[in-house]
């Protein structure tokens, strides 16, 4: 089995010291002269018609500089897939965290008081919290005007069904009829959250017609577009800068509140700062992980061959579409999983509800779908009396196999990840009766997106990478110097990175979709090659040698085969400084999506084929307290195929963090809702993250080969995959001791209830 | 919205401030967090008592008991040999209050006077027969902790009274406080139970059992105590004590658990507290105290 190795020097990331010593400045740390504090007035109902808003008492409060409602901003509906949203509530509020008005005041206390003084009169409407209920015939419409909304025409939607995707392959009815066994089950995953340590913060300051917005976003260029679109101003007049970002995990993807703060600052004629409380971080953002209802049906032969999968998935969209309309297609792919399934019929729906909108959170749809599917896989194995690992072994995809959308898989190591993970954990060994090992496999695509970078060398021979990419803590931007250094024969420590400023770097999709290394890495390599060519041109003159005979090694350009004949890059840089500029640019064309065939399928939104798919298997050992249902994860073995691993320290850290997040989703992280869609536990005492004391030893190994269709030198996605299989693996371990728990998170009470049955 | 904050240098200064309407603050772990979460606004007038030397320290009393100053932190309680050996349930409770940070700054006095039905130290103090020493400008009085805690967030102390110390009578035998824990750190009691027993030869002498977070205020469970007292401390007695604890519970359903689960866990957790208390009385040094963090306490409960 090929294991990707990388023995190059491990280096300390540029932002590391700032972050661990407390020197780092985050958005909430910024102070501008005369700065005001912002507060939002949220809707008092999960669903209601707004009859009247009176801001006069708030405006009259001393210390209040601005109070805004939808009447004070351009009448623009926005949304990447479905234009269903306005900055402030317009006529109807559709979830408890909808912004009705905003205040800027001298102090936070005055702003709090002013928000209370805003009078809003409502006519309450029936609220729908349950996504299946929202899709039921006759359910009240959450967006009465849905048909008139603009947006992406590839989104198939009707009424409360905000996006429908299907996969059809073969003849699923006939295949199920001919199967030896058919297993049909239902699983339900609760909504959960990204929970970055840093609650979001935004500071906006105007100078004339131009605004600078400092914001804790993962996607500065998309935030810039959002401000320009909603405030109807040229993008060139909007500069978005991101100080250090205190985590995002997807929750800070998309445009959120930058325009609200910019509008307040313009009205108040002062800089304005908004800092969220933890409660707001749960209730207000349109980016929490969606709940899912999974109905899964599998036809299987006695020898363990899967012949068919039928599934219906209902995903909980929340009140607005945000970036969720591509979820159904992705979830449908996840409901098939990394297995050979010849006959497939999957329908996935995204249902509007009166809850906080869902959106991309680390590997959107995948941990929940994978959890349901992998528990189902164990249930199918049980039905035919086959060991669950052996069952997976007989169905997992190999190079040359075809997916449900008839993509032929090429450079993949799914089977190796399965074998390695079970070997690492010692699958099959004797365990105490209250312990068990669970195994789950998952997959995830690599996303191809446009991106750009500049690389420049200074007169002293040091370099700067100017990139549009955004660092959200994963270290992918911080690792870009490794790529430039490799091309230029320099050391990564010689490069600084200028990033997170829309006026500096080229456009980039931001810290989303595990895309930075793949796409911006490609751009940095191309920009570095550009500089390399410029260096070689200079060196040709100095060394009087043909370019083809030169190489860049250890900070020198030297003649191949004659290492003593050469010139220091520093010397060339010094020479160039007063004359030519050593400035490279790169974008690199995004690779094309693999071929597939989706005839008969519905809702084509980009996930119908998986570019350079990653594969991962987690094997976990759990202990179940049979009296209480409390589960402790004692050991995790994670074997991942991400192609070539560029930075092993960073990549291992991503797996460790992803597994910890996955354990949280498995055991404790879930929002509870009231019947009218309000979150009942929007705070960290009762929305329980795993603590450092809870997370066990996590062993990580990398399998597979560099994938030529992927990023620089064959690197596939790394950041999102690690949280995908963990909940399923934990669930399968629990099932062996306590019985299958069909709700996520699998809390002590739910495990205990499963044991009572 | 004017607010005043003064730091008292002497006990009379603090008492004078209380008499004129100020509220005391020590570690601030309940007060500040509660205000931030919007549970209760900060009082208009605060008097800080962290500088009062007479509220610090743990001292032996003449009668073989302990006097614990109101400002003693949970971390100090866990580390104190006499607390660990003779009042083990109190060490258990102090070891799992909140987080490391909470235990470092949070005080026993604050935990008691906050009077949460989920407070960790309440059950042990009640089972040990602890008394609260309350002082005001008009003098000192002593109230049993069992009588001090009158309801959720309510105590029998007058607003002008300051808790200066908790006094524990002499104790023999073994004790334990156990809690249902969904995770290993940063927990709050959903179900908790305390047991303290003495031995008479091989048999149980006296027994005290209290349940935490299962009733509006922490209460003893007489049926559980009588199931144990005079018995052999065997499985039957432990089972009966657990059943009595469950019967005494008045559980609610909320985001933390259903009433059914809470009642079932009342029996489980009470059995665990009773079993450990008896084992400790018989000389076992089993988990003393329960390590809140295996990594830091050098032991693993699994």
Coordinates of N, CA, C and O in Angstrom, one line a residue, chain A residues 624-708:
Chain A
X624 N -19.6 2.4 26.7 CA -21.0 2.9 27.0 C -21.3 2.6 28.5 O -21.1 1.4 28.9
X625 N -21.6 3.6 29.3 CA -22.1 3.4 30.6 C -23.5 2.9 30.5 O -24.4 3.6 30.2
X626 N -23.7 1.6 30.8 CA -25.0 1.0 30.5 C -26.1 1.5 31.4 O -27.3 1.4 31.1
X627 N -25.7 2.0 32.6 CA -26.7 2.5 33.5 C -27.2 3.9 33.1 O -28.4 4.2 33.4
X628 N -26.3 4.7 32.5 CA -26.7 6.1 32.3 C -26.8 6.4 30.8 O -27.3 7.5 30.5
X629 N -26.2 5.6 29.9 CA -26.2 6.0 28.5 C -25.0 6.9 28.2 O -24.9 7.3 27.0
X630 N -24.2 7.2 29.1 CA -23.1 8.1 28.8 C -22.0 7.4 28.0 O -21.6 6.3 28.4
X631 N -21.6 8.0 26.9 CA -20.6 7.3 26.0 C -19.3 8.1 26.1 O -19.3 9.3 26.0
X632 N -18.2 7.3 26.2 CA -16.9 8.0 26.1 C -16.2 7.4 24.9 O -16.2 6.1 24.8
X633 N -15.7 8.2 24.1 CA -14.9 7.7 22.9 C -13.4 7.6 23.5 O -12.9 8.5 24.0
X634 N -12.9 6.4 23.4 CA -11.6 6.1 24.0 C -10.5 6.2 23.1 O -9.3 6.4 23.5
X635 N -10.7 6.0 21.8 CA -9.6 5.8 20.8 C -10.2 6.0 19.4 O -11.3 5.5 19.1
X636 N -9.5 6.8 18.6 CA -9.9 7.0 17.2 C -8.7 6.7 16.3 O -7.6 7.2 16.5
X637 N -9.0 5.9 15.3 CA -8.0 5.7 14.2 C -8.6 6.2 12.9 O -9.7 5.9 12.5
X638 N -7.9 7.1 12.3 CA -8.4 7.8 11.1 C -7.4 7.6 9.9 O -6.2 8.0 10.0
X639 N -7.9 7.0 8.9 CA -7.0 6.8 7.7 C -7.7 7.5 6.5 O -8.8 7.3 6.1
X640 N -6.9 8.5 6.0 CA -7.5 9.4 5.0 C -6.7 9.4 3.7 O -5.4 9.3 3.7
X641 N -7.4 9.4 2.6 CA -6.8 9.6 1.3 C -7.1 11.0 0.8 O -8.2 11.4 0.4
X642 N -6.1 11.9 1.0 CA -6.2 13.3 0.4 C -5.2 13.5 -0.6 O -4.7 14.7 -0.8
X643 N -4.8 12.5 -1.3 CA -3.8 12.6 -2.3 C -2.4 12.9 -1.7 O -2.1 12.4 -0.7
X644 N -1.7 13.9 -2.3 CA -0.4 14.3 -1.8 C -0.6 15.2 -0.6 O -1.4 16.1 -0.7
X645 N 0.0 14.9 0.5 CA -0.1 15.8 1.7 C 1.1 16.7 1.7 O 2.3 16.3 1.7
X646 N 0.8 18.0 1.6 CA 1.8 19.0 1.5 C 2.5 19.4 2.8 O 3.6 19.7 2.9
X647 N 1.6 19.4 3.8 CA 2.1 19.9 5.1 C 1.6 19.0 6.2 O 0.5 19.2 6.7
X648 N 2.3 17.9 6.5 CA 1.8 16.9 7.4 C 1.3 17.4 8.8 O 0.3 17.0 9.3
X649 N 2.1 18.4 9.4 CA 1.7 18.9 10.7 C 0.3 19.6 10.6 O -0.6 19.3 11.4
X650 N 0.1 20.4 9.5 CA -1.2 21.0 9.3 C -2.3 20.0 9.0 O -3.4 20.1 9.5
X651 N -2.0 19.1 8.2 CA -3.0 18.1 7.8 C -3.4 17.2 8.9 O -4.6 17.0 9.1
X652 N -2.5 16.8 9.7 CA -2.9 16.0 10.9 C -3.7 16.8 11.9 O -4.7 16.3 12.5
X653 N -3.4 18.1 12.0 CA -4.1 19.0 12.9 C -5.6 19.1 12.4 O -6.5 19.1 13.2
X654 N -5.8 19.1 11.1 CA -7.1 19.2 10.5 C -7.9 17.9 10.9 O -9.1 18.0 11.2
X655 N -7.3 16.8 10.8 CA -8.0 15.5 11.1 C -8.3 15.5 12.6 O -9.4 15.2 13.0
X656 N -7.3 15.9 13.5 CA -7.6 15.9 14.9 C -8.8 16.8 15.2 O -9.7 16.4 16.0
X657 N -8.8 18.0 14.7 CA -9.9 19.0 14.9 C -11.2 18.5 14.4 O -12.3 18.6 15.0
X658 N -11.1 17.9 13.2 CA -12.4 17.4 12.6 C -13.0 16.2 13.3 O -14.2 16.2 13.5
X659 N -12.1 15.4 13.8 CA -12.6 14.2 14.6 C -13.3 14.7 15.9 O -14.3 14.3 16.3
X660 N -12.6 15.7 16.6 CA -13.2 16.3 17.8 C -14.5 16.9 17.5 O -15.5 16.7 18.3
X661 N -14.7 17.6 16.4 CA -15.9 18.1 16.0 C -16.9 17.0 15.7 O -18.1 17.1 16.1
X662 N -16.5 16.0 15.1 CA -17.3 14.8 14.8 C -17.8 14.1 16.0 O -19.0 13.7 16.1
X663 N -17.0 14.0 17.0 CA -17.4 13.4 18.3 C -18.5 14.3 18.9 O -19.5 13.8 19.5
X664 N -18.3 15.6 18.8 CA -19.3 16.5 19.4 C -20.7 16.3 18.7 O -21.7 16.2 19.3
X665 N -20.6 16.2 17.3 CA -21.9 16.0 16.6 C -22.5 14.7 17.0 O -23.7 14.5 17.1
X666 N -21.6 13.7 17.2 CA -22.1 12.3 17.6 C -22.8 12.3 18.9 O -23.9 11.7 19.0
X667 N -22.2 13.0 19.9 CA -22.7 12.7 21.3 C -23.4 13.9 21.9 O -24.3 13.6 22.8
X668 N -23.1 15.1 21.6 CA -23.7 16.1 22.4 C -24.1 17.4 21.7 O -24.9 18.2 22.3
X669 N -23.7 17.6 20.5 CA -24.1 18.9 19.8 C -25.4 18.8 19.0 O -25.4 18.2 18.0
X670 N -26.4 19.5 19.5 CA -27.6 19.6 18.8 C -28.5 20.7 19.4 O -28.5 20.9 20.6
X671 N -29.2 21.4 18.5 CA -30.1 22.4 19.0 C -31.5 21.7 19.2 O -31.9 20.9 18.4
X672 N -32.1 22.1 20.3 CA -33.4 21.6 20.6 C -34.3 22.8 20.2 O -34.0 24.0 20.5
X673 N -35.5 22.5 19.7 CA -36.4 23.5 19.2 C -37.7 23.5 19.9 O -38.2 22.4 20.2
X674 N -38.3 24.6 20.1 CA -39.7 24.7 20.5 C -40.6 24.4 19.3 O -40.1 24.5 18.2
X675 N -41.8 24.2 19.5 CA -42.7 23.9 18.4 C -42.8 25.0 17.4 O -43.0 24.8 16.2
X676 N -42.5 26.3 17.9 CA -42.6 27.4 17.0 C -41.2 27.8 16.5 O -41.0 28.9 16.1
X677 N -40.2 26.9 16.6 CA -39.0 27.1 15.9 C -37.9 27.9 16.6 O -36.9 28.3 16.1
X678 N -38.1 28.1 17.9 CA -37.1 28.8 18.7 C -36.1 27.8 19.2 O -36.4 26.7 19.7
X679 N -34.8 28.2 19.2 CA -33.8 27.3 19.8 C -33.9 27.4 21.3 O -34.0 28.5 21.9
X680 N -33.9 26.3 21.9 CA -34.0 26.2 23.4 C -32.7 26.2 24.1 O -32.6 26.4 25.3
X681 N -31.6 25.9 23.4 CA -30.3 25.9 24.1 C -29.3 26.6 23.3 O -28.2 26.1 23.0
X682 N -29.5 27.9 23.1 CA -28.5 28.7 22.3 C -27.4 29.3 23.2 O -27.2 30.5 23.1
X683 N -26.8 28.5 23.9 CA -25.7 28.9 24.8 C -24.8 27.7 25.2 O -25.3 26.5 25.1
X684 N -23.6 27.9 25.6 CA -22.6 26.8 25.6 C -22.8 25.9 26.8 O -22.2 24.8 26.8
X685 N -23.6 26.3 27.8 CA -23.8 25.3 28.9 C -24.6 24.2 28.4 O -24.4 23.0 28.8
X686 N -25.6 24.4 27.6 CA -26.5 23.4 27.2 C -26.4 23.0 25.7 O -27.1 22.1 25.2
X687 N -25.6 23.8 24.9 CA -25.2 23.3 23.6 C -23.8 22.8 23.9 O -22.8 23.5 23.9
X688 N -23.7 21.5 24.0 CA -22.4 21.0 24.6 C -21.4 20.6 23.6 O -21.5 19.6 22.9
X689 N -20.3 21.4 23.6 CA -19.2 21.0 22.8 C -18.3 20.0 23.6 O -18.5 19.9 24.8
X690 N -17.5 19.2 22.9 CA -16.6 18.4 23.6 C -15.5 19.2 24.2 O -15.0 20.2 23.5
X691 N -15.0 18.9 25.4 CA -13.9 19.7 25.9 C -12.6 18.9 25.7 O -12.6 17.8 25.2
X692 N -11.5 19.6 26.0 CA -10.2 18.9 25.8 C -10.1 17.6 26.6 O -9.5 16.7 26.1
X693 N -10.8 17.6 27.7 CA -10.7 16.4 28.5 C -11.5 15.2 27.9 O -11.3 14.1 28.3
X694 N -12.4 15.5 27.0 CA -13.3 14.5 26.4 C -12.6 13.8 25.2 O -13.0 12.7 24.8
X695 N -11.7 14.6 24.5 CA -11.2 14.1 23.2 C -10.1 13.1 23.5 O -9.2 13.4 24.1
X696 N -10.2 11.9 22.9 CA -9.3 10.9 23.1 C -8.1 11.0 22.2 O -8.0 11.9 21.4
X697 N -7.2 10.0 22.3 CA -6.1 9.9 21.4 C -6.6 9.7 20.0 O -7.5 8.8 19.8
X698 N -6.1 10.5 19.1 CA -6.5 10.3 17.7 C -5.3 10.0 16.8 O -4.3 10.8 16.8
X699 N -5.3 8.8 16.2 CA -4.2 8.5 15.4 C -4.5 8.7 13.9 O -5.6 8.3 13.5
X700 N -3.6 9.3 13.2 CA -3.9 9.7 11.8 C -2.9 9.1 10.9 O -1.7 9.1 11.1
X701 N -3.4 8.5 9.8 CA -2.5 8.0 8.8 C -3.0 8.4 7.4 O -4.3 8.5 7.2
X702 N -2.1 8.6 6.5 CA -2.5 9.1 5.1 C -2.3 7.9 4.1 O -1.2 7.3 4.2
X703 N -3.2 7.6 3.3 CA -3.1 6.6 2.3 C -3.3 7.2 0.9 O -3.8 8.4 0.9
X704 N -3.0 6.5 -0.1 CA -3.3 7.0 -1.4 C -2.2 7.6 -2.2 O -1.1 7.7 -1.6
X705 N -2.5 8.0 -3.4 CA -1.4 8.6 -4.3 C -1.8 10.0 -4.7 O -3.0 10.4 -4.6
X706 N -0.8 10.8 -5.1 CA -1.1 12.1 -5.6 C -2.1 12.0 -6.8 O -2.0 11.1 -7.6
X707 N -3.1 12.8 -6.7 CA -4.2 12.8 -7.8 C -3.9 13.9 -8.8 O -4.0 15.0 -8.5
X708 N -3.6 13.5 -10.0 CA -3.2 14.4 -11.1 C -4.3 15.4 -11.4 O -4.0 16.5 -12.0

